[in-house]
CSV table of C-alpha atoms and ligand atoms in Angstrom, one decimal:
chain,number,residue,atom,x,y,z
V,1,UNK,CA,113.4,159.8,45.8
V,2,UNK,CA,112.6,162.1,43.0
V,3,UNK,CA,114.3,165.5,43.4
V,4,UNK,CA,113.8,168.7,41.6
V,5,UNK,CA,115.9,171.1,39.6
V,6,UNK,CA,116.6,173.5,42.4
V,7,UNK,CA,117.5,176.3,40.1
V,8,UNK,CA,113.7,176.7,39.6
V,9,UNK,CA,113.5,177.8,43.3
V,10,UNK,CA,115.6,180.9,42.4
V,11,UNK,CA,113.0,182.2,40.1
V,12,UNK,CA,110.6,185.0,41.0
V,13,UNK,CA,107.2,183.5,42.2
V,14,UNK,CA,105.5,183.6,38.8
V,15,UNK,CA,106.0,184.7,35.2
V,16,UNK,CA,105.4,188.5,34.9
V,17,UNK,CA,102.4,188.4,32.6
V,18,UNK,CA,100.7,185.6,34.6
V,19,UNK,CA,101.3,187.7,37.7
V,20,UNK,CA,99.6,190.7,36.0
V,21,UNK,CA,96.7,188.6,34.7
V,22,UNK,CA,96.1,187.4,38.3
V,23,UNK,CA,96.1,190.9,39.7
V,24,UNK,CA,93.7,192.1,37.0
V,25,UNK,CA,91.4,189.2,37.5
V,26,UNK,CA,91.3,189.9,41.3
V,27,UNK,CA,90.6,193.6,40.6
V,28,UNK,CA,87.8,192.7,38.2
V,29,UNK,CA,86.2,190.3,40.7
V,30,UNK,CA,86.2,193.1,43.3
V,31,UNK,CA,85.0,195.7,40.8
V,32,UNK,CA,82.7,193.8,38.5
V,33,UNK,CA,81.3,197.0,37.0
V,34,UNK,CA,84.6,198.5,36.1
V,35,UNK,CA,85.4,198.5,32.4
V,36,UNK,CA,89.0,197.3,32.0
V,37,UNK,CA,91.1,198.2,28.9
V,38,UNK,CA,94.2,196.0,28.5
V,39,UNK,CA,97.3,197.8,27.3
V,40,UNK,CA,99.5,195.4,29.2
V,41,UNK,CA,100.7,192.3,27.5
V,42,UNK,CA,101.6,192.8,23.9
V,43,UNK,CA,98.8,190.7,22.5
V,44,UNK,CA,97.2,191.6,19.1
V,45,UNK,CA,93.5,192.2,18.8
V,46,UNK,CA,92.8,192.5,15.1
V,47,UNK,CA,91.7,189.5,13.0
V,48,UNK,CA,94.0,187.7,10.6
V,49,UNK,CA,94.4,189.2,7.1
V,50,UNK,CA,92.2,188.0,4.2
V,51,UNK,CA,95.2,186.4,2.5
V,52,UNK,CA,96.2,184.5,5.6
V,53,UNK,CA,92.7,183.3,6.3
V,54,UNK,CA,92.1,182.2,2.7
V,55,UNK,CA,95.4,180.2,2.6
V,56,UNK,CA,94.5,178.7,6.0
V,57,UNK,CA,91.0,177.5,4.8
V,58,UNK,CA,92.5,176.1,1.6
V,59,UNK,CA,95.1,174.2,3.6
V,60,UNK,CA,92.5,172.8,6.0
V,61,UNK,CA,90.5,171.5,3.0
V,62,UNK,CA,93.7,169.9,1.7
V,63,UNK,CA,94.1,168.2,5.1
V,64,UNK,CA,90.5,166.8,4.8
V,65,UNK,CA,91.2,165.1,1.5
V,66,UNK,CA,93.3,161.9,1.5
V,67,UNK,CA,94.9,162.8,-1.8
V,68,UNK,CA,96.3,166.1,-0.5
V,69,UNK,CA,96.5,165.2,3.2
V,70,UNK,CA,99.9,165.8,5.0
V,71,UNK,CA,101.2,164.0,8.0
V,72,UNK,CA,104.4,165.0,9.7
V,73,UNK,CA,106.1,167.8,7.9
V,74,UNK,CA,109.8,168.7,7.9
V,75,UNK,CA,110.8,169.7,11.4
V,76,UNK,CA,112.5,172.8,10.1
V,77,UNK,CA,109.5,174.0,8.2
V,78,UNK,CA,108.1,173.5,4.7
V,79,UNK,CA,110.3,174.7,1.8
V,80,UNK,CA,107.6,177.0,0.5
V,81,UNK,CA,107.7,179.0,3.8
V,82,UNK,CA,111.4,178.9,4.3
V,83,UNK,CA,111.9,180.1,0.7
V,84,UNK,CA,109.5,183.0,1.1
V,85,UNK,CA,111.1,184.0,4.4
V,86,UNK,CA,114.6,184.0,3.1
V,87,UNK,CA,113.7,185.9,-0.1
V,88,UNK,CA,111.4,188.5,1.5
V,89,UNK,CA,112.8,189.1,5.0
V,90,UNK,CA,116.5,188.9,4.2
V,91,UNK,CA,117.6,188.7,0.5
V,92,UNK,CA,115.4,191.7,-0.4
V,93,UNK,CA,117.3,193.7,2.2
V,94,UNK,CA,120.7,192.6,1.0
V,95,UNK,CA,121.2,190.1,3.8
V,96,UNK,CA,122.6,186.8,2.4
V,97,UNK,CA,120.4,184.3,4.3
V,98,UNK,CA,119.3,181.1,2.6
V,99,UNK,CA,116.2,179.1,3.1
V,100,UNK,CA,118.1,176.2,4.8
V,101,UNK,CA,119.2,178.6,7.5
V,102,UNK,CA,115.6,179.2,8.6
V,103,UNK,CA,114.0,177.1,11.3
V,104,UNK,CA,110.3,177.5,11.5
V,105,UNK,CA,108.8,177.1,15.0
V,106,UNK,CA,105.7,177.9,17.0
V,107,UNK,CA,107.0,181.0,18.7
V,108,UNK,CA,109.9,183.3,19.4
V,109,UNK,CA,109.3,182.9,23.1
V,110,UNK,CA,110.1,179.2,22.8
V,111,UNK,CA,113.0,179.7,20.5
V,112,UNK,CA,114.7,182.4,22.6
V,113,UNK,CA,114.0,180.2,25.6
V,114,UNK,CA,115.3,176.9,24.1
V,115,UNK,CA,118.4,178.2,22.3
V,116,UNK,CA,120.4,178.4,25.6
V,117,UNK,CA,120.4,174.5,25.6
V,118,UNK,CA,123.2,174.6,23.1
V,119,UNK,CA,125.6,176.4,25.4
V,120,UNK,CA,127.7,175.2,28.3
V,121,UNK,CA,126.7,176.0,31.9
V,122,UNK,CA,129.8,178.1,32.6
V,123,UNK,CA,129.5,180.8,29.9
V,124,UNK,CA,129.4,184.5,30.9
V,125,UNK,CA,126.1,186.0,29.8
V,126,UNK,CA,125.3,189.6,29.1
V,127,UNK,CA,121.6,190.4,29.5
V,128,UNK,CA,119.9,193.8,29.1
V,129,UNK,CA,118.1,195.4,32.0
V,130,UNK,CA,115.2,195.9,31.5
V,131,UNK,CA,114.7,192.7,29.6
V,132,UNK,CA,112.0,190.4,28.1
V,133,UNK,CA,111.9,188.0,31.1
V,134,UNK,CA,112.2,184.8,29.0
V,135,UNK,CA,116.0,185.3,28.3
V,136,UNK,CA,116.7,185.6,32.0
V,137,UNK,CA,114.4,183.0,33.4
V,138,UNK,CA,115.5,180.3,31.0
V,139,UNK,CA,119.1,180.8,32.0
V,140,UNK,CA,118.2,180.7,35.7
V,141,UNK,CA,116.4,177.4,35.1
V,142,UNK,CA,119.5,176.0,33.4
V,143,UNK,CA,121.6,176.9,36.4
V,144,UNK,CA,123.7,179.7,34.8
V,145,UNK,CA,123.1,182.2,37.6
V,146,UNK,CA,123.6,182.5,41.3
V,147,UNK,CA,120.9,183.5,43.7
V,148,UNK,CA,118.6,186.5,43.3
V,149,UNK,CA,119.7,189.4,45.5
V,150,UNK,CA,118.8,193.1,45.5
V,151,UNK,CA,116.8,192.8,42.2
V,152,UNK,CA,119.4,190.9,40.2
V,153,UNK,CA,120.8,187.4,39.7
V,154,UNK,CA,124.4,186.8,40.7
V,155,UNK,CA,126.8,185.7,38.0
V,156,UNK,CA,125.3,187.7,35.1
V,157,UNK,CA,126.6,190.8,33.4
V,158,UNK,CA,123.7,193.3,33.2
V,159,UNK,CA,123.6,195.7,30.4
V,160,UNK,CA,121.8,198.8,31.8
V,161,UNK,CA,119.4,200.5,29.4
V,162,UNK,CA,118.6,203.9,30.8
V,163,UNK,CA,117.5,207.3,29.9
V,164,UNK,CA,121.2,208.3,29.8
V,165,UNK,CA,122.1,205.9,27.0
V,166,UNK,CA,118.7,206.3,25.3
V,167,UNK,CA,117.9,202.7,26.2
V,168,UNK,CA,120.7,201.3,24.0
V,169,UNK,CA,123.2,199.6,26.3
V,170,UNK,CA,127.0,200.1,26.0
V,171,UNK,CA,129.4,197.3,25.4
V,172,UNK,CA,130.2,195.3,28.5
V,173,UNK,CA,133.4,196.3,30.4
V,174,UNK,CA,134.3,192.7,30.9
V,175,UNK,CA,134.5,189.7,28.5
V,176,UNK,CA,131.2,188.0,27.9
V,177,UNK,CA,130.4,184.9,25.8
V,178,UNK,CA,126.7,185.2,25.1
V,179,UNK,CA,124.8,188.5,24.5
V,180,UNK,CA,121.1,189.0,24.3
V,181,UNK,CA,119.9,192.0,22.2
V,182,UNK,CA,116.3,192.9,21.3
V,183,UNK,CA,115.5,195.7,18.8
V,184,UNK,CA,113.1,197.3,18.4
V,185,UNK,CA,113.3,196.7,22.1
V,186,UNK,CA,110.8,195.0,24.3
V,187,UNK,CA,110.0,196.7,26.8
V,188,UNK,CA,111.6,200.1,26.1
V,189,UNK,CA,110.6,200.5,22.4
V,190,UNK,CA,114.0,201.8,21.7
V,191,UNK,CA,115.8,201.1,18.4
V,192,UNK,CA,119.4,200.6,17.4
V,193,UNK,CA,121.2,202.2,14.5
V,194,UNK,CA,123.4,200.3,12.0
V,195,UNK,CA,126.5,201.9,13.5
V,196,UNK,CA,125.6,200.9,17.1
V,197,UNK,CA,124.7,197.4,16.0
V,198,UNK,CA,128.0,197.1,14.2
V,199,UNK,CA,129.9,197.8,17.5
V,200,UNK,CA,128.1,194.7,18.9
V,201,UNK,CA,129.0,192.5,15.9
V,202,UNK,CA,132.6,193.7,16.1
V,203,UNK,CA,132.7,193.0,19.8
V,204,UNK,CA,131.3,189.5,19.3
V,205,UNK,CA,133.8,188.7,16.5
V,206,UNK,CA,136.7,190.0,18.6
V,207,UNK,CA,135.7,188.1,21.8
V,208,UNK,CA,134.5,184.9,20.0
V,209,UNK,CA,131.1,185.7,21.6
V,210,UNK,CA,127.6,185.0,20.2
V,211,UNK,CA,124.7,187.5,19.9
V,212,UNK,CA,121.1,186.3,20.2
V,213,UNK,CA,119.2,189.0,18.3
V,214,UNK,CA,115.5,189.2,19.0
V,215,UNK,CA,113.9,191.0,16.1
V,216,UNK,CA,110.3,190.1,16.9
V,217,UNK,CA,109.2,193.7,16.5
V,218,UNK,CA,111.0,194.6,13.2
V,219,UNK,CA,107.7,195.0,11.3
V,220,UNK,CA,107.0,198.2,13.3
V,221,UNK,CA,110.2,200.0,12.1
V,222,UNK,CA,109.1,203.0,10.1
V,223,UNK,CA,112.5,204.7,9.9
V,224,UNK,CA,114.1,203.1,6.8
V,225,UNK,CA,117.6,204.0,8.0
V,226,UNK,CA,117.3,201.5,10.9
V,227,UNK,CA,118.4,197.8,10.5
V,228,UNK,CA,115.6,195.2,10.5
V,229,UNK,CA,118.0,192.3,10.7
V,230,UNK,CA,121.4,191.9,12.3
V,231,UNK,CA,122.5,190.2,9.1
V,232,UNK,CA,122.4,193.6,7.4
V,233,UNK,CA,125.6,194.2,9.3
V,234,UNK,CA,128.7,192.8,7.7
V,235,UNK,CA,130.3,189.9,9.6
V,236,UNK,CA,127.2,189.1,11.6
V,237,UNK,CA,126.5,185.6,10.1
V,238,UNK,CA,129.4,184.1,12.1
V,239,UNK,CA,128.4,185.6,15.4
V,240,UNK,CA,124.6,186.0,15.5
V,241,UNK,CA,121.4,184.0,15.7
V,242,UNK,CA,118.2,186.0,14.9
V,243,UNK,CA,114.6,185.4,16.1
V,244,UNK,CA,111.5,186.5,14.3
V,245,UNK,CA,107.8,186.0,14.7
V,246,UNK,CA,104.6,186.3,12.8
V,247,UNK,CA,102.8,187.0,16.2
V,248,UNK,CA,103.0,190.8,16.2
V,249,UNK,CA,103.7,191.4,12.5
V,250,UNK,CA,100.8,189.4,11.1
V,251,UNK,CA,98.5,188.9,14.2
V,252,UNK,CA,99.6,185.3,14.8
V,253,UNK,CA,99.8,185.3,18.6
V,254,UNK,CA,97.0,182.7,18.8
V,255,UNK,CA,97.9,181.0,15.5
V,256,UNK,CA,101.5,180.4,16.4
V,257,UNK,CA,104.3,180.7,13.9
V,258,UNK,CA,107.8,182.1,14.2
V,259,UNK,CA,111.3,181.3,13.1
V,260,UNK,CA,115.0,181.4,14.1
V,261,UNK,CA,117.9,182.0,11.7
V,262,UNK,CA,121.0,180.1,12.4
V,263,UNK,CA,123.5,180.8,9.6
V,264,UNK,CA,125.7,177.9,8.5
V,265,UNK,CA,128.9,179.7,9.5
V,266,UNK,CA,127.6,180.7,12.9
V,267,UNK,CA,130.2,179.4,15.3
V,268,UNK,CA,130.7,178.4,18.9
V,269,UNK,CA,133.6,176.4,20.5
V,270,UNK,CA,134.0,173.2,22.4
V,271,UNK,CA,136.0,172.9,25.6
V,272,UNK,CA,139.2,172.3,23.7
V,273,UNK,CA,138.6,175.5,21.7
V,274,UNK,CA,137.6,173.7,18.4
V,275,UNK,CA,135.1,175.4,16.3
V,276,UNK,CA,131.6,173.9,16.3
V,277,UNK,CA,128.8,175.0,13.9
V,278,UNK,CA,125.6,176.0,15.7
V,279,UNK,CA,123.5,175.3,12.6
V,280,UNK,CA,124.0,171.5,13.0
V,281,UNK,CA,123.5,171.6,16.7
V,282,UNK,CA,120.2,173.6,16.5
V,283,UNK,CA,119.1,171.3,13.7
V,284,UNK,CA,119.8,168.3,15.9
V,285,UNK,CA,117.8,169.8,18.8
V,286,UNK,CA,114.9,170.9,16.6
V,287,UNK,CA,114.6,167.4,15.0
V,288,UNK,CA,114.7,165.7,18.4
V,289,UNK,CA,112.3,167.9,20.3
V,290,UNK,CA,110.0,169.5,17.8
V,291,UNK,CA,107.7,168.1,15.1
V,292,UNK,CA,107.0,171.2,13.1
V,293,UNK,CA,104.3,173.8,12.8
V,294,UNK,CA,101.0,172.6,11.4
V,295,UNK,CA,100.7,172.7,7.6
V,296,UNK,CA,97.7,175.1,7.5
V,297,UNK,CA,99.5,177.6,9.8
V,298,UNK,CA,102.6,177.5,7.6
V,299,UNK,CA,100.4,178.1,4.5
V,300,UNK,CA,98.8,181.1,6.3
V,301,UNK,CA,102.3,182.4,7.2
V,302,UNK,CA,103.4,182.0,3.6
V,303,UNK,CA,100.4,184.0,2.4
V,304,UNK,CA,101.6,187.1,4.3
V,305,UNK,CA,104.4,187.3,1.6
V,306,UNK,CA,102.0,187.4,-1.4
V,307,UNK,CA,101.5,190.8,-3.0
V,308,UNK,CA,98.1,191.2,-1.4
V,309,UNK,CA,99.3,189.6,1.8
V,310,UNK,CA,102.1,192.2,2.2
V,311,UNK,CA,99.7,195.1,1.8
V,312,UNK,CA,97.2,193.6,4.3
V,313,UNK,CA,99.9,192.7,6.8
V,314,UNK,CA,101.4,196.2,6.6
V,315,UNK,CA,98.0,197.6,7.3
V,316,UNK,CA,97.9,195.6,10.6
V,317,UNK,CA,101.0,197.2,12.0
V,318,UNK,CA,100.0,200.6,10.6
V,319,UNK,CA,96.8,200.2,12.6
V,320,UNK,CA,98.7,199.6,15.9
V,321,UNK,CA,101.2,202.4,15.1
V,322,UNK,CA,98.3,204.8,14.9
V,323,UNK,CA,97.4,203.7,18.5
V,324,UNK,CA,101.0,204.2,19.5
V,325,UNK,CA,100.9,207.8,18.1
V,326,UNK,CA,97.8,208.6,20.2
V,327,UNK,CA,99.4,207.1,23.3
V,328,UNK,CA,102.6,209.1,22.7
V,329,UNK,CA,100.7,212.4,22.2
V,330,UNK,CA,98.6,211.9,25.3
V,331,UNK,CA,101.6,211.0,27.5
V,332,UNK,CA,103.7,213.9,26.1
V,333,UNK,CA,100.8,216.4,26.8
V,334,UNK,CA,100.6,215.1,30.4
V,335,UNK,CA,104.3,216.0,30.7
V,336,UNK,CA,105.7,212.5,31.1
V,337,UNK,CA,109.0,211.6,29.5
V,338,UNK,CA,108.8,208.5,27.4
V,339,UNK,CA,110.7,206.4,24.9
V,340,UNK,CA,109.4,204.1,22.0
V,341,UNK,CA,106.2,204.4,20.1
V,342,UNK,CA,107.9,205.6,16.9
V,343,UNK,CA,109.2,202.3,15.5
V,344,UNK,CA,107.7,200.1,18.1
V,345,UNK,CA,104.3,199.2,19.5
V,346,UNK,CA,105.6,199.8,23.1
V,347,UNK,CA,105.8,203.1,24.9
V,348,UNK,CA,108.1,203.2,27.9
V,349,UNK,CA,107.0,205.9,30.3
V,350,UNK,CA,108.9,207.4,33.2
V,351,UNK,CA,106.1,207.4,35.8
V,352,UNK,CA,108.0,209.2,38.5
V,353,UNK,CA,107.0,206.6,41.1
V,354,UNK,CA,107.4,202.9,42.0
V,355,UNK,CA,106.1,201.0,38.9
V,356,UNK,CA,103.8,198.6,40.7
V,357,UNK,CA,102.3,201.6,42.5
V,358,UNK,CA,101.8,203.3,39.2
V,359,UNK,CA,100.2,200.1,37.8
V,360,UNK,CA,97.8,199.9,40.8
V,361,UNK,CA,97.0,203.6,40.6
V,362,UNK,CA,96.2,203.5,36.9
V,363,UNK,CA,94.1,200.4,37.2
V,364,UNK,CA,92.1,201.8,40.1
V,365,UNK,CA,91.6,205.2,38.7
V,366,UNK,CA,91.1,204.4,35.0
V,367,UNK,CA,90.7,200.6,34.5
V,368,UNK,CA,93.6,200.7,32.2
V,369,UNK,CA,96.1,197.8,32.5
V,370,UNK,CA,99.8,198.6,31.8
V,371,UNK,CA,102.9,196.6,32.5
V,372,UNK,CA,105.0,197.8,35.5
V,373,UNK,CA,108.6,198.4,34.3
V,374,UNK,CA,110.1,196.8,37.4
V,375,UNK,CA,108.8,193.4,36.1
V,376,UNK,CA,111.4,193.7,33.4
V,377,UNK,CA,114.3,194.3,35.8
V,378,UNK,CA,115.9,196.8,38.2
V,379,UNK,CA,116.4,199.5,35.6
V,380,UNK,CA,112.7,199.3,34.8
V,381,UNK,CA,111.7,200.6,38.2
V,382,UNK,CA,109.9,203.9,38.0
V,383,UNK,CA,108.7,203.1,34.5
V,384,UNK,CA,105.6,201.6,33.1
V,385,UNK,CA,105.1,200.1,29.6
V,386,UNK,CA,102.0,200.8,27.6
V,387,UNK,CA,101.3,198.5,24.6
V,388,UNK,CA,99.6,199.8,21.4
V,389,UNK,CA,97.8,196.5,20.9
V,390,UNK,CA,94.1,197.1,21.2
V,391,UNK,CA,91.4,198.6,19.1
V,392,UNK,CA,91.8,202.3,18.2
V,393,UNK,CA,88.4,203.0,19.9
V,394,UNK,CA,89.6,201.4,23.2
V,395,UNK,CA,92.9,203.3,23.0
V,396,UNK,CA,90.9,206.5,22.6
V,397,UNK,CA,88.8,205.7,25.6
V,398,UNK,CA,91.8,204.7,27.6
V,399,UNK,CA,93.8,207.8,26.8
V,400,UNK,CA,90.8,210.0,27.6
V,401,UNK,CA,90.6,208.4,31.0
V,402,UNK,CA,94.3,208.7,31.6
V,403,UNK,CA,94.2,212.3,30.6
V,404,UNK,CA,91.4,213.0,33.1
V,405,UNK,CA,93.0,211.0,35.9
V,406,UNK,CA,96.6,212.2,35.6
V,407,UNK,CA,96.1,215.9,34.5
W,501,LIG,C1,105.0,191.2,25.9
W,501,LIG,O1,104.0,191.8,26.2
W,501,LIG,O2,106.1,191.5,26.3
W,501,LIG,C2,104.9,190.1,24.9
W,501,LIG,O3,103.7,190.0,24.4
W,501,LIG,C3,105.2,188.8,25.5
W,501,LIG,C4,105.5,187.8,24.5
W,501,LIG,O4,105.6,188.0,23.3
W,501,LIG,O5,105.7,186.7,24.9
């Protein structure tokens, strides 16, 4: 008899964004004339940059010619892309990361979900609340939690991110082994200072813990004093793995390219307390389960680092940040408290009522889709998240409707 992994039965019925998509589809079916504007899932809407598209086309032509054709590439990514990443995203900011510490992949969602395979079942995990659901659900699937009760899974240490701590959680009161951090944060849009991030690195060093640092939104940081990478903090290389993505920074949500950074000195321990290097374990996993991102996609990603590519890519995030500014202005005028939107494409709004109720009310009255904060955890209840990913014209229409409906 084939039996299932029963940990799956502990999960909430469906993945948050699938749940929302289902509700929006049902609403649209009932209200076919209603014009819906999606400011829910953080999915980009602008086309790829000229540089990326030209490189993409050129690489596709190379694939069509037997003399330049490429079959399987290196699982970890082509040297040309890993070199460009290391030089531009890290070395240029004083972070000593080398190309062979970069693992190119098809998404930060997959990477942040897959990385937990390297760790034992009985580690103590600290997870923010609210949180990007992937960190949580993948650990539930792996059996690292108890049952779900009163909005939380048993066995985890939740790091509350609230108005009181400006959505930057404090260090846990008890010992933990694995810590998930995401800055600029999804969903709250909050950022972390160098000093605050250093307290986490120091904690991890002291407790032989590991930080999984999700920096998928670093390209939206406008305040130059904020760290973009955890490796800008001294001592982080031994205790942190970082995740990055071209999805939001360069409009690659449908093109698929991301990477994780596993420094060679990054350490975990076996059951006897012996040091084990995570770089070789992740490399082993990557080679076994992944066959690399396609050559044209990696060429397109590489092109985002050319001189023209950098300017064009920056223009993409500037475009969405203008949307964020308009959303923040509207929300502030309506008298709502909010976080984010300054160095992040997400605006986290205290709606003053149950978040699913707010979601339904907004959809019914305005046709605007947001994400209910409760979908990100218990601390998210009462909040909604509005994403800045849409055209400026649509955001203008959406905000005019919101103003009218909520004034
Ligand atoms: C979000 O809206 O939180 C993100 O788009 C989800 C993702 O990147 O997977």
